[in-house]
Amino acid sequence: MEIKSMHFKANASATLANVVLQGNLKNAKGKFVTKRAEAIKDLDDFEGTRDAATAIRNKVIDNLDLWLECFERKALDTGAKVFWAKDGAEVCRLVTEIARSHGVTKVTKSKSMLSEEAGLNQALEAAGIQPVETDLGEYILQVDNNEPPSHIIAPAVHKSLDDVADLFHKVHGTPRKTEIPALTREAREVLRGHFLSAEMGLSGGNFLVAETGSVALVTNEGNGRMVTTMPHVHVVITGIEKVIPTLEDLSTLMRILPRSATGQSISNYFSILTGVKKPEEHDGPEHLYFILVDSGRADVVGTDFHAMLRCIRCGACMNHCPVYQTIGGHAYGWVYPGPMGSVLTPLYAGMENSIDLPHAATLCNQCGIVCPVSIPLPDLLRKLREKQTERGLRPLTERIGLRVWAWVAQRPKLYALGASLGVRYLKWLAGDTDRIRLLPTAPEWSLGRDFPAPQGKTFRELYAARQTRKGATT
Amino acid sequence: MSSREDILGRVRVGLNRSATNAAAGRAEMAAALSNRSHGPKPAIDSNPQALLARFRIKSEQQSSTVDIVAQDSDVPVAVERYLTAMKLPKAAVAWPSLAPLDWVGAGLKVEGRGARDADLVGITGCFCAVAETGTLMLCSSPDTPAAVSLLPETHIAIVSASRILAYMEDAWTLARKELGVLPRAVNFISGPSRTGDIEQTIVLGAHGPYRVHLVIVES
């Protein structure tokens, strides 16, 4: 997917000014938060389960090469084929080649964020192969001119019932429906035909199980089951970091993933798929391919951002993020929004393309607290800010400003003079009150809140006075 | 260099891979695969009656409906009763493994085969069930095709009370013991298919069944 994160500020401002979108976001806000809070209650030991999940993910990413080799060996034993892709272009080439080798004209897709990263739909279309998104949210976006998703779990969360009603009326040419069940039924009927006629199904993978060479899929709609059961070819595209050791580990992670994502104790469907159909079986694919994708992941191993590879893509960080709740997912400009996206986008799509993302956070640590695999997201965002400075990626004004500040700060007398002038200026601005309604030097800062007024003297002046008093008493 | 070697090579660089730490890593991996350690689990009373009670409550919370019968031979009548009450057709596709039950005697036309688009009712058994979450575990095979629980709008599942286990971990232990290797598809099913993709409003019957009815056999 083409990265637009460099336009973050403009896009975030446009979102804030869009009344309809603000209404949709306000409507969505908090639903996932409430459901998650309820769902974690019935685990007797949520924090213990979270620690266990963190340990499982660490175990694998700390020896990722060995676990990948183990998974590959097992998967080959089951009759699957395993390919590796360095980047999105290689994903597109491999999928297209597999499709061509089986004479495929239509591919049904279960939700895969990696296919969004790779821009796979456009590549398939260019090769004359029809990609059909079958997750309801992804389908809504695909028929709306391939609009990008705004949430990793609920891709169309920014759309209202009215938006979908208008869209389906337009694309399906059916009478406009106003009830959500009727719209869902309409999509079901359109997509059923595709499920039965597609020659190839394509899915992501929530986990790869090293013990058995299986892929595990967490779904609710049943579309994941359809695309992995009906066509005779199944292609799994998944990041190299998704391996977990055993089926028991899968059970531990399943206690925590659906709860963190949608607030369910378990998703409606949880499918563990291993190998290919036997000749006497009625259904299932005859050919199973895994494409293990790097796209920036390998270079994160062992770096300051290693912990990010634990991510299980639940979306809890964005659901709880005050910035995401206000601007929605599109403003972030790439596949992954919210706090996890603000870390992943610079790492996978280029730090220079996403300068504003690590700053699009209040560092309130709501994300860090809810992360089911304990990723210290605010620390990683702060670390990215440091990297930007090290690489000289910050804007010229900021760099000059910091240099001037550093120069002054190294000269105590000058610093004291500057601080005392500044404090007195702010005090004068506040007048008789203890707050400043509008900061002339940074008006945006004080548009939504008051600036607290300093109480007359600087810290250094107060400290010096106190030392003098102390001297007088002893 | 192949992409595989390139990717694994960069992972190894990131991990400072050496002969020594590779040996240590392999030992850790072997231990993880043989220990199969469990994470914390919510406390569940493992008394059979308690498991049945919990499974029933959790299944109903997942929007499944539940009927309990005494023995296998009562199943066809229970299925007929449900279909009549729901005003559903008296014809169904079933797992070939269930074909021997006396469906005709209960006034039902049941065919044991793989599922087709036109099938409105699908009848399956299950490998076992998990009380923790009210979940069925279905394993695919020639006698137990996966699509029977997926294509029809109504899914009726027969559950032996004796195969209701406390946790998913218990299901893996049972699968290793009875099946050896995993079948092509293990599907854990917890109620009818659903979506919340429009305004986060839950709608039942997205792409799979609109309703799941469980017939639990006590003996």
XYZ file of C-alpha atoms in Angstrom, chain B residues 28-147:
120
model
C 15.251 -24.310 24.603
C 13.195 -25.137 21.539
C 13.282 -28.870 22.234
C 12.257 -28.207 25.843
C 9.337 -25.985 24.799
C 8.103 -28.608 22.341
C 8.287 -31.470 24.819
C 7.129 -29.641 27.976
C 4.032 -28.129 26.333
C 3.609 -25.889 29.330
C 0.169 -24.456 30.086
C -0.620 -20.854 30.939
C -2.956 -19.923 33.819
C -6.486 -21.247 33.330
C -9.738 -20.075 34.926
C -10.888 -22.470 37.649
C -13.518 -24.946 36.406
C -15.261 -27.687 38.380
C -14.321 -30.894 36.521
C -17.224 -32.943 37.879
C -19.133 -34.222 34.771
C -22.428 -32.641 35.838
C -20.696 -29.314 36.474
C -18.940 -29.489 33.087
C -22.267 -30.141 31.365
C -23.901 -27.261 33.234
C -21.104 -24.853 32.413
C -20.965 -25.944 28.761
C -24.690 -25.331 28.474
C -24.550 -21.841 30.012
C -21.556 -20.770 27.950
C -23.085 -22.164 24.738
C -26.263 -20.219 25.356
C -24.221 -17.075 25.977
C -22.754 -17.650 22.514
C -26.332 -17.652 21.114
C -26.541 -21.426 20.593
C -29.680 -23.282 21.696
C -29.396 -26.480 23.733
C -31.474 -29.645 24.078
C -30.511 -32.620 26.245
C -31.539 -36.212 25.456
C -30.871 -39.485 27.256
C -29.322 -41.611 24.502
C -28.161 -41.667 20.872
C -31.405 -43.181 19.626
C -33.302 -40.120 20.903
C -31.353 -37.759 18.663
C -33.430 -37.968 15.431
C -36.660 -37.194 17.327
C -34.979 -34.257 19.098
C -33.774 -32.923 15.743
C -37.249 -33.274 14.270
C -38.706 -31.444 17.280
C -36.300 -28.546 16.807
C -36.898 -28.273 13.044
C -40.671 -28.279 13.586
C -40.485 -25.641 16.317
C -38.291 -23.432 14.107
C -40.471 -24.063 11.010
C -37.421 -25.345 9.167
C -37.433 -27.981 6.374
C -37.323 -31.630 7.423
C -34.406 -32.385 5.122
C -30.765 -32.152 6.030
C -27.238 -33.046 5.063
C -25.325 -34.912 7.772
C -21.851 -36.235 8.357
C -21.640 -39.687 6.730
C -20.692 -40.969 10.200
C -24.221 -40.100 11.402
C -26.078 -41.786 8.536
C -26.826 -44.987 10.551
C -29.160 -43.146 13.000
C -32.886 -43.756 12.369
C -33.680 -40.437 10.701
C -36.473 -41.899 8.565
C -38.219 -43.135 11.692
C -38.343 -39.533 12.941
C -39.788 -38.322 9.636
C -36.593 -36.693 8.381
C -34.854 -36.919 5.024
C -31.183 -36.937 5.968
C -28.370 -37.588 3.514
C -24.893 -38.519 4.729
C -22.455 -36.708 2.382
C -20.474 -33.504 1.867
C -22.430 -30.232 1.966
C -23.813 -28.311 -1.037
C -24.900 -24.711 -1.353
C -28.583 -25.639 -1.431
C -28.495 -27.544 1.883
C -30.493 -25.631 4.489
C -29.762 -27.804 7.509
C -26.457 -29.472 8.396
C -26.124 -32.114 11.116
C -22.720 -32.916 12.610
C -21.237 -34.549 15.653
C -18.142 -33.177 17.298
C -14.784 -34.553 18.339
C -15.257 -33.110 21.804
C -16.483 -29.908 23.459
C -14.870 -27.347 25.732
C -16.771 -26.197 28.830
C -14.560 -23.157 29.500
C -15.983 -21.227 26.558
C -18.960 -23.305 25.340
C -17.076 -24.434 22.251
C -17.366 -27.410 19.898
C -14.262 -29.013 18.413
C -14.867 -30.497 14.968
C -12.192 -32.498 13.171
C -12.404 -32.969 9.404
C -12.184 -36.411 7.751
C -13.965 -38.240 4.913
C -16.705 -39.195 7.406
C -16.868 -35.760 9.016
C -16.616 -33.139 6.220
C -15.971 -29.569 7.329
C -18.490 -27.754 5.125
